[in-house]
Protein backbone atom coordinates (compact mmCIF):
# COMPACT_ATOMS: atom_id res chain seq x y z
CA UNK A 1 0.00 0.00 0.00
CA UNK A 2 2.77 2.40 0.95
CA UNK A 3 4.75 1.44 -2.16
CA UNK A 4 1.70 2.09 -4.37
CA UNK A 5 1.19 5.53 -2.83
CA UNK A 6 4.86 6.35 -3.36
CA UNK A 7 4.68 5.21 -6.99
CA UNK A 8 1.54 7.28 -7.62
CA UNK A 9 3.16 10.37 -6.09
CA UNK A 10 6.34 9.93 -8.12
CA UNK A 11 4.34 9.43 -11.33
CA UNK A 12 2.39 12.65 -10.68
CA UNK A 13 5.56 14.56 -9.82
CA UNK A 14 7.45 13.29 -12.89
CA UNK A 15 4.67 13.35 -15.47
CA UNK A 16 6.25 16.43 -17.06
CA UNK A 17 9.48 14.50 -17.52
CA UNK A 18 7.57 11.79 -19.39
CA UNK A 19 5.87 14.37 -21.61
CA UNK A 20 9.18 16.08 -22.42
CA UNK A 21 10.76 12.76 -23.42
CA UNK A 22 7.67 11.79 -25.45
CA UNK A 23 7.83 15.09 -27.34
CA UNK A 24 11.35 14.25 -28.49
CA UNK A 25 10.02 11.13 -30.20
CA UNK A 26 6.81 12.74 -31.42
CA UNK A 27 8.81 14.56 -34.11
CA UNK A 28 8.87 11.23 -35.98
CA UNK A 29 5.05 11.27 -35.81
CA UNK A 30 4.85 7.50 -36.24
CA UNK A 31 2.39 7.41 -33.35
CA UNK A 32 0.25 9.83 -31.39
CA UNK A 33 1.73 11.82 -28.54
CA UNK A 34 -0.53 9.86 -26.18
CA UNK A 35 1.06 6.60 -27.37
CA UNK A 36 4.53 7.91 -26.57
CA UNK A 37 3.35 9.23 -23.19
CA UNK A 38 1.77 5.89 -22.26
CA UNK A 39 4.95 4.01 -23.13
CA UNK A 40 6.98 6.65 -21.31
CA UNK A 41 4.87 6.13 -18.19
CA UNK A 42 5.75 2.44 -18.30
CA UNK A 43 9.41 3.47 -18.40
CA UNK A 44 8.83 5.82 -15.47
CA UNK A 45 7.24 3.03 -13.41
CA UNK A 46 10.16 0.74 -14.19
CA UNK A 47 12.58 3.47 -13.13
CA UNK A 48 10.71 3.97 -9.85
CA UNK A 49 10.96 0.26 -9.08
CA UNK A 50 14.63 -0.10 -10.08
CA UNK A 51 16.04 3.19 -8.77
CA UNK A 52 19.07 3.03 -6.48
CA UNK A 53 19.50 6.36 -4.70
CA UNK A 54 23.21 5.63 -4.18
CA UNK A 55 23.97 5.66 -7.90
CA UNK A 56 22.45 8.77 -9.51
CA UNK A 57 19.81 11.46 -9.33
CA UNK A 58 16.31 10.04 -9.85
CA UNK A 59 15.36 12.35 -12.72
CA UNK A 60 18.52 11.39 -14.63
CA UNK A 61 17.86 7.69 -14.13
CA UNK A 62 14.16 8.08 -14.98
CA UNK A 63 14.93 10.01 -18.18
CA UNK A 64 17.15 7.19 -19.41
CA UNK A 65 14.52 4.54 -18.55
CA UNK A 66 11.75 6.52 -20.25
CA UNK A 67 13.84 7.09 -23.39
CA UNK A 68 14.82 3.41 -23.51
CA UNK A 69 11.22 2.28 -23.16
CA UNK A 70 10.04 4.57 -25.96
CA UNK A 71 13.00 3.59 -28.17
CA UNK A 72 12.23 -0.11 -27.69
CA UNK A 73 8.57 0.55 -28.46
CA UNK A 74 9.48 2.30 -31.72
CA UNK A 75 11.93 -0.44 -32.73
CA UNK A 76 9.43 -3.24 -32.04
CA UNK A 77 6.74 -1.33 -33.89
CA UNK A 78 8.87 -0.95 -36.99
CA UNK A 79 9.40 -4.71 -37.00
CA UNK A 80 5.65 -5.20 -36.96
CA UNK A 81 5.06 -3.29 -40.21
CA UNK A 82 4.83 0.03 -38.39
CA UNK A 83 1.32 -0.74 -37.18
CA UNK A 84 0.54 -1.14 -33.52
CA UNK A 85 -3.02 -1.60 -32.50
CA UNK A 86 -5.29 -3.07 -29.92
CA UNK A 87 -6.85 -6.17 -31.52
CA UNK A 88 -9.99 -5.63 -29.49
CA UNK A 89 -10.41 -2.32 -31.31
CA UNK A 90 -9.74 -4.02 -34.65
CA UNK A 91 -12.23 -6.79 -33.95
CA UNK A 92 -14.81 -4.20 -32.88
CA UNK A 93 -14.08 -1.94 -35.85
CA UNK A 94 -14.43 -4.76 -38.34
CA UNK A 95 -17.55 -6.08 -36.61
CA UNK A 96 -16.01 -9.44 -35.79
CA UNK A 97 -17.99 -11.97 -33.82
CA UNK A 98 -15.13 -14.45 -33.62
CA UNK A 99 -12.10 -12.64 -32.24
CA UNK A 100 -8.76 -12.77 -34.00
CA UNK A 101 -5.57 -13.22 -32.01
CA UNK A 102 -3.10 -10.33 -31.94
CA UNK A 103 -0.19 -12.51 -33.09
CA UNK A 104 -2.06 -13.90 -36.07
CA UNK A 105 -3.14 -10.43 -37.18
CA UNK A 106 0.30 -8.89 -36.78
CA UNK A 107 1.92 -11.83 -38.57
CA UNK A 108 -0.52 -11.47 -41.44
CA UNK A 109 -0.29 -7.67 -41.90
CA UNK A 110 2.55 -7.85 -44.44
CA UNK A 111 0.20 -9.86 -46.68
CA UNK A 112 -2.35 -7.04 -46.82
CA UNK A 113 -2.04 -4.38 -49.48
CA UNK A 114 -1.70 -0.67 -48.71
CA UNK A 115 -5.40 0.01 -49.21
CA UNK A 116 -6.38 -2.79 -46.82
CA UNK A 117 -3.92 -1.53 -44.21
CA UNK A 118 -5.33 1.98 -44.63
CA UNK A 119 -8.90 0.72 -44.17
CA UNK A 120 -7.97 -1.24 -41.03
CA UNK A 121 -6.16 1.77 -39.59
CA UNK A 122 -9.09 4.10 -40.24
CA UNK A 123 -11.59 1.62 -38.76
CA UNK A 124 -9.44 1.40 -35.62
CA UNK A 125 -9.43 5.21 -35.48
CA UNK A 126 -13.27 5.06 -35.47
CA UNK A 127 -13.86 6.58 -38.90
CA UNK A 128 -17.23 5.70 -40.37
CA UNK A 129 -17.57 3.72 -43.58
CA UNK A 130 -18.86 6.87 -45.30
CA UNK A 131 -15.76 8.82 -44.26
CA UNK A 132 -13.38 6.05 -45.34
CA UNK A 133 -15.14 5.56 -48.68
CA UNK A 134 -14.71 9.30 -49.35
CA UNK A 135 -11.01 9.04 -48.50
CA UNK A 136 -10.36 6.16 -50.89
CA UNK A 137 -12.79 7.39 -53.56
CA UNK A 138 -15.15 4.44 -53.63
CA UNK A 139 -18.80 3.82 -52.81
CA UNK A 140 -19.90 2.70 -49.35
CA UNK A 141 -21.00 -0.60 -50.87
CA UNK A 142 -17.58 -1.13 -52.41
CA UNK A 143 -15.94 -0.35 -49.06
CA UNK A 144 -18.23 -2.83 -47.31
CA UNK A 145 -17.14 -5.49 -49.80
CA UNK A 146 -13.49 -4.63 -49.17
CA UNK A 147 -14.02 -4.92 -45.40
CA UNK A 148 -15.62 -8.36 -45.89
CA UNK A 149 -12.58 -9.39 -47.96
CA UNK A 150 -10.21 -8.15 -45.23
CA UNK A 151 -12.18 -10.05 -42.58
CA UNK A 152 -12.05 -13.21 -44.70
CA UNK A 153 -8.29 -12.85 -45.18
CA UNK A 154 -7.77 -12.32 -41.45
CA UNK A 155 -10.02 -15.27 -40.59
CA UNK A 156 -7.97 -17.51 -42.88
CA UNK A 157 -4.78 -16.44 -41.12
CA UNK A 158 -6.37 -17.11 -37.73
CA UNK A 159 -7.13 -20.78 -38.51
mmCIF file of C-alpha atoms in Angstrom:
data_model
loop_
_atom_site.group_PDB
_atom_site.id
_atom_site.type_symbol
_atom_site.label_atom_id
_atom_site.label_comp_id
_atom_site.label_asym_id
_atom_site.label_seq_id
_atom_site.Cartn_x
_atom_site.Cartn_y
_atom_site.Cartn_z
ATOM 1 C CA UNK A 1 0.000 0.000 0.000
ATOM 2 C CA UNK A 2 2.773 2.403 0.949
ATOM 3 C CA UNK A 3 4.755 1.439 -2.158
ATOM 4 C CA UNK A 4 1.698 2.087 -4.371
ATOM 5 C CA UNK A 5 1.188 5.531 -2.830
ATOM 6 C CA UNK A 6 4.863 6.353 -3.356
ATOM 7 C CA UNK A 7 4.677 5.208 -6.987
ATOM 8 C CA UNK A 8 1.539 7.278 -7.615
ATOM 9 C CA UNK A 9 3.157 10.369 -6.090
ATOM 10 C CA UNK A 10 6.340 9.930 -8.124
ATOM 11 C CA UNK A 11 4.340 9.426 -11.329
ATOM 12 C CA UNK A 12 2.392 12.649 -10.676
ATOM 13 C CA UNK A 13 5.562 14.562 -9.821
ATOM 14 C CA UNK A 14 7.453 13.293 -12.887
ATOM 15 C CA UNK A 15 4.674 13.353 -15.470
ATOM 16 C CA UNK A 16 6.250 16.429 -17.064
ATOM 17 C CA UNK A 17 9.481 14.498 -17.523
ATOM 18 C CA UNK A 18 7.573 11.788 -19.394
ATOM 19 C CA UNK A 19 5.874 14.374 -21.611
ATOM 20 C CA UNK A 20 9.183 16.084 -22.417
ATOM 21 C CA UNK A 21 10.756 12.756 -23.423
ATOM 22 C CA UNK A 22 7.668 11.788 -25.448
ATOM 23 C CA UNK A 23 7.832 15.088 -27.340
ATOM 24 C CA UNK A 24 11.353 14.249 -28.486
ATOM 25 C CA UNK A 25 10.025 11.130 -30.203
ATOM 26 C CA UNK A 26 6.809 12.740 -31.418
ATOM 27 C CA UNK A 27 8.806 14.555 -34.105
ATOM 28 C CA UNK A 28 8.868 11.232 -35.981
ATOM 29 C CA UNK A 29 5.052 11.269 -35.809
ATOM 30 C CA UNK A 30 4.850 7.498 -36.238
ATOM 31 C CA UNK A 31 2.392 7.411 -33.353
ATOM 32 C CA UNK A 32 0.252 9.826 -31.388
ATOM 33 C CA UNK A 33 1.730 11.818 -28.540
ATOM 34 C CA UNK A 34 -0.533 9.860 -26.183
ATOM 35 C CA UNK A 35 1.061 6.600 -27.372
ATOM 36 C CA UNK A 36 4.529 7.911 -26.572
ATOM 37 C CA UNK A 37 3.352 9.235 -23.190
ATOM 38 C CA UNK A 38 1.774 5.888 -22.256
ATOM 39 C CA UNK A 39 4.945 4.012 -23.132
ATOM 40 C CA UNK A 40 6.983 6.653 -21.311
ATOM 41 C CA UNK A 41 4.868 6.133 -18.192
ATOM 42 C CA UNK A 42 5.751 2.444 -18.301
ATOM 43 C CA UNK A 43 9.415 3.468 -18.397
ATOM 44 C CA UNK A 44 8.829 5.816 -15.470
ATOM 45 C CA UNK A 45 7.237 3.033 -13.407
ATOM 46 C CA UNK A 46 10.158 0.742 -14.193
ATOM 47 C CA UNK A 47 12.581 3.466 -13.127
ATOM 48 C CA UNK A 48 10.707 3.966 -9.846
ATOM 49 C CA UNK A 49 10.965 0.257 -9.080
ATOM 50 C CA UNK A 50 14.627 -0.098 -10.082
ATOM 51 C CA UNK A 51 16.043 3.186 -8.773
ATOM 52 C CA UNK A 52 19.075 3.030 -6.484
ATOM 53 C CA UNK A 53 19.498 6.356 -4.695
ATOM 54 C CA UNK A 54 23.206 5.634 -4.176
ATOM 55 C CA UNK A 55 23.967 5.660 -7.903
ATOM 56 C CA UNK A 56 22.449 8.766 -9.510
ATOM 57 C CA UNK A 57 19.809 11.462 -9.328
ATOM 58 C CA UNK A 58 16.310 10.037 -9.847
ATOM 59 C CA UNK A 59 15.364 12.353 -12.717
ATOM 60 C CA UNK A 60 18.519 11.394 -14.629
ATOM 61 C CA UNK A 61 17.862 7.686 -14.134
ATOM 62 C CA UNK A 62 14.159 8.078 -14.977
ATOM 63 C CA UNK A 63 14.934 10.013 -18.184
ATOM 64 C CA UNK A 64 17.146 7.193 -19.411
ATOM 65 C CA UNK A 65 14.522 4.543 -18.550
ATOM 66 C CA UNK A 66 11.748 6.523 -20.252
ATOM 67 C CA UNK A 67 13.842 7.088 -23.388
ATOM 68 C CA UNK A 68 14.823 3.411 -23.508
ATOM 69 C CA UNK A 69 11.219 2.277 -23.156
ATOM 70 C CA UNK A 70 10.042 4.565 -25.963
ATOM 71 C CA UNK A 71 13.002 3.591 -28.171
ATOM 72 C CA UNK A 72 12.230 -0.113 -27.689
ATOM 73 C CA UNK A 73 8.566 0.549 -28.463
ATOM 74 C CA UNK A 74 9.479 2.301 -31.719
ATOM 75 C CA UNK A 75 11.931 -0.441 -32.732
ATOM 76 C CA UNK A 76 9.435 -3.237 -32.040
ATOM 77 C CA UNK A 77 6.738 -1.332 -33.887
ATOM 78 C CA UNK A 78 8.866 -0.953 -36.990
ATOM 79 C CA UNK A 79 9.397 -4.713 -37.000
ATOM 80 C CA UNK A 80 5.647 -5.198 -36.960
ATOM 81 C CA UNK A 81 5.061 -3.294 -40.213
ATOM 82 C CA UNK A 82 4.834 0.031 -38.391
ATOM 83 C CA UNK A 83 1.323 -0.739 -37.181
ATOM 84 C CA UNK A 84 0.544 -1.138 -33.520
ATOM 85 C CA UNK A 85 -3.022 -1.599 -32.495
ATOM 86 C CA UNK A 86 -5.293 -3.074 -29.919
ATOM 87 C CA UNK A 87 -6.846 -6.168 -31.521
ATOM 88 C CA UNK A 88 -9.989 -5.626 -29.487
ATOM 89 C CA UNK A 89 -10.411 -2.320 -31.314
ATOM 90 C CA UNK A 90 -9.742 -4.015 -34.654
ATOM 91 C CA UNK A 91 -12.234 -6.785 -33.954
ATOM 92 C CA UNK A 92 -14.807 -4.198 -32.879
ATOM 93 C CA UNK A 93 -14.080 -1.941 -35.849
ATOM 94 C CA UNK A 94 -14.434 -4.757 -38.342
ATOM 95 C CA UNK A 95 -17.554 -6.079 -36.608
ATOM 96 C CA UNK A 96 -16.006 -9.436 -35.787
ATOM 97 C CA UNK A 97 -17.992 -11.971 -33.825
ATOM 98 C CA UNK A 98 -15.131 -14.450 -33.621
ATOM 99 C CA UNK A 99 -12.096 -12.638 -32.244
ATOM 100 C CA UNK A 100 -8.759 -12.769 -33.999
ATOM 101 C CA UNK A 101 -5.569 -13.218 -32.009
ATOM 102 C CA UNK A 102 -3.098 -10.332 -31.944
ATOM 103 C CA UNK A 103 -0.192 -12.508 -33.089
ATOM 104 C CA UNK A 104 -2.056 -13.896 -36.074
ATOM 105 C CA UNK A 105 -3.144 -10.429 -37.176
ATOM 106 C CA UNK A 106 0.297 -8.888 -36.780
ATOM 107 C CA UNK A 107 1.920 -11.826 -38.568
ATOM 108 C CA UNK A 108 -0.521 -11.472 -41.443
ATOM 109 C CA UNK A 109 -0.289 -7.674 -41.901
ATOM 110 C CA UNK A 110 2.554 -7.847 -44.438
ATOM 111 C CA UNK A 111 0.201 -9.861 -46.680
ATOM 112 C CA UNK A 112 -2.353 -7.041 -46.817
ATOM 113 C CA UNK A 113 -2.039 -4.385 -49.482
ATOM 114 C CA UNK A 114 -1.702 -0.667 -48.712
ATOM 115 C CA UNK A 115 -5.397 0.013 -49.207
ATOM 116 C CA UNK A 116 -6.378 -2.794 -46.824
ATOM 117 C CA UNK A 117 -3.919 -1.531 -44.205
ATOM 118 C CA UNK A 118 -5.335 1.976 -44.633
ATOM 119 C CA UNK A 119 -8.902 0.718 -44.171
ATOM 120 C CA UNK A 120 -7.971 -1.243 -41.027
ATOM 121 C CA UNK A 121 -6.159 1.766 -39.589
ATOM 122 C CA UNK A 122 -9.095 4.100 -40.242
ATOM 123 C CA UNK A 123 -11.586 1.619 -38.758
ATOM 124 C CA UNK A 124 -9.444 1.402 -35.616
ATOM 125 C CA UNK A 125 -9.430 5.208 -35.485
ATOM 126 C CA UNK A 126 -13.270 5.055 -35.469
ATOM 127 C CA UNK A 127 -13.855 6.582 -38.896
ATOM 128 C CA UNK A 128 -17.227 5.697 -40.375
ATOM 129 C CA UNK A 129 -17.570 3.717 -43.581
ATOM 130 C CA UNK A 130 -18.861 6.867 -45.300
ATOM 131 C CA UNK A 131 -15.756 8.823 -44.261
ATOM 132 C CA UNK A 132 -13.384 6.049 -45.335
ATOM 133 C CA UNK A 133 -15.145 5.562 -48.677
ATOM 134 C CA UNK A 134 -14.712 9.297 -49.352
ATOM 135 C CA UNK A 135 -11.007 9.038 -48.500
ATOM 136 C CA UNK A 136 -10.355 6.163 -50.891
ATOM 137 C CA UNK A 137 -12.789 7.391 -53.559
ATOM 138 C CA UNK A 138 -15.151 4.442 -53.628
ATOM 139 C CA UNK A 139 -18.799 3.819 -52.805
ATOM 140 C CA UNK A 140 -19.902 2.703 -49.351
ATOM 141 C CA UNK A 141 -21.005 -0.599 -50.866
ATOM 142 C CA UNK A 142 -17.581 -1.128 -52.414
ATOM 143 C CA UNK A 143 -15.940 -0.350 -49.064
ATOM 144 C CA UNK A 144 -18.233 -2.835 -47.306
ATOM 145 C CA UNK A 145 -17.141 -5.493 -49.799
ATOM 146 C CA UNK A 146 -13.487 -4.627 -49.166
ATOM 147 C CA UNK A 147 -14.025 -4.922 -45.400
ATOM 148 C CA UNK A 148 -15.616 -8.358 -45.890
ATOM 149 C CA UNK A 149 -12.575 -9.387 -47.963
ATOM 150 C CA UNK A 150 -10.214 -8.151 -45.225
ATOM 151 C CA UNK A 151 -12.181 -10.054 -42.578
ATOM 152 C CA UNK A 152 -12.055 -13.207 -44.701
ATOM 153 C CA UNK A 153 -8.294 -12.846 -45.177
ATOM 154 C CA UNK A 154 -7.773 -12.316 -41.450
ATOM 155 C CA UNK A 155 -10.017 -15.273 -40.592
ATOM 156 C CA UNK A 156 -7.965 -17.508 -42.882
ATOM 157 C CA UNK A 157 -4.775 -16.444 -41.125
ATOM 158 C CA UNK A 158 -6.369 -17.115 -37.731
ATOM 159 C CA UNK A 159 -7.128 -20.780 -38.514
#
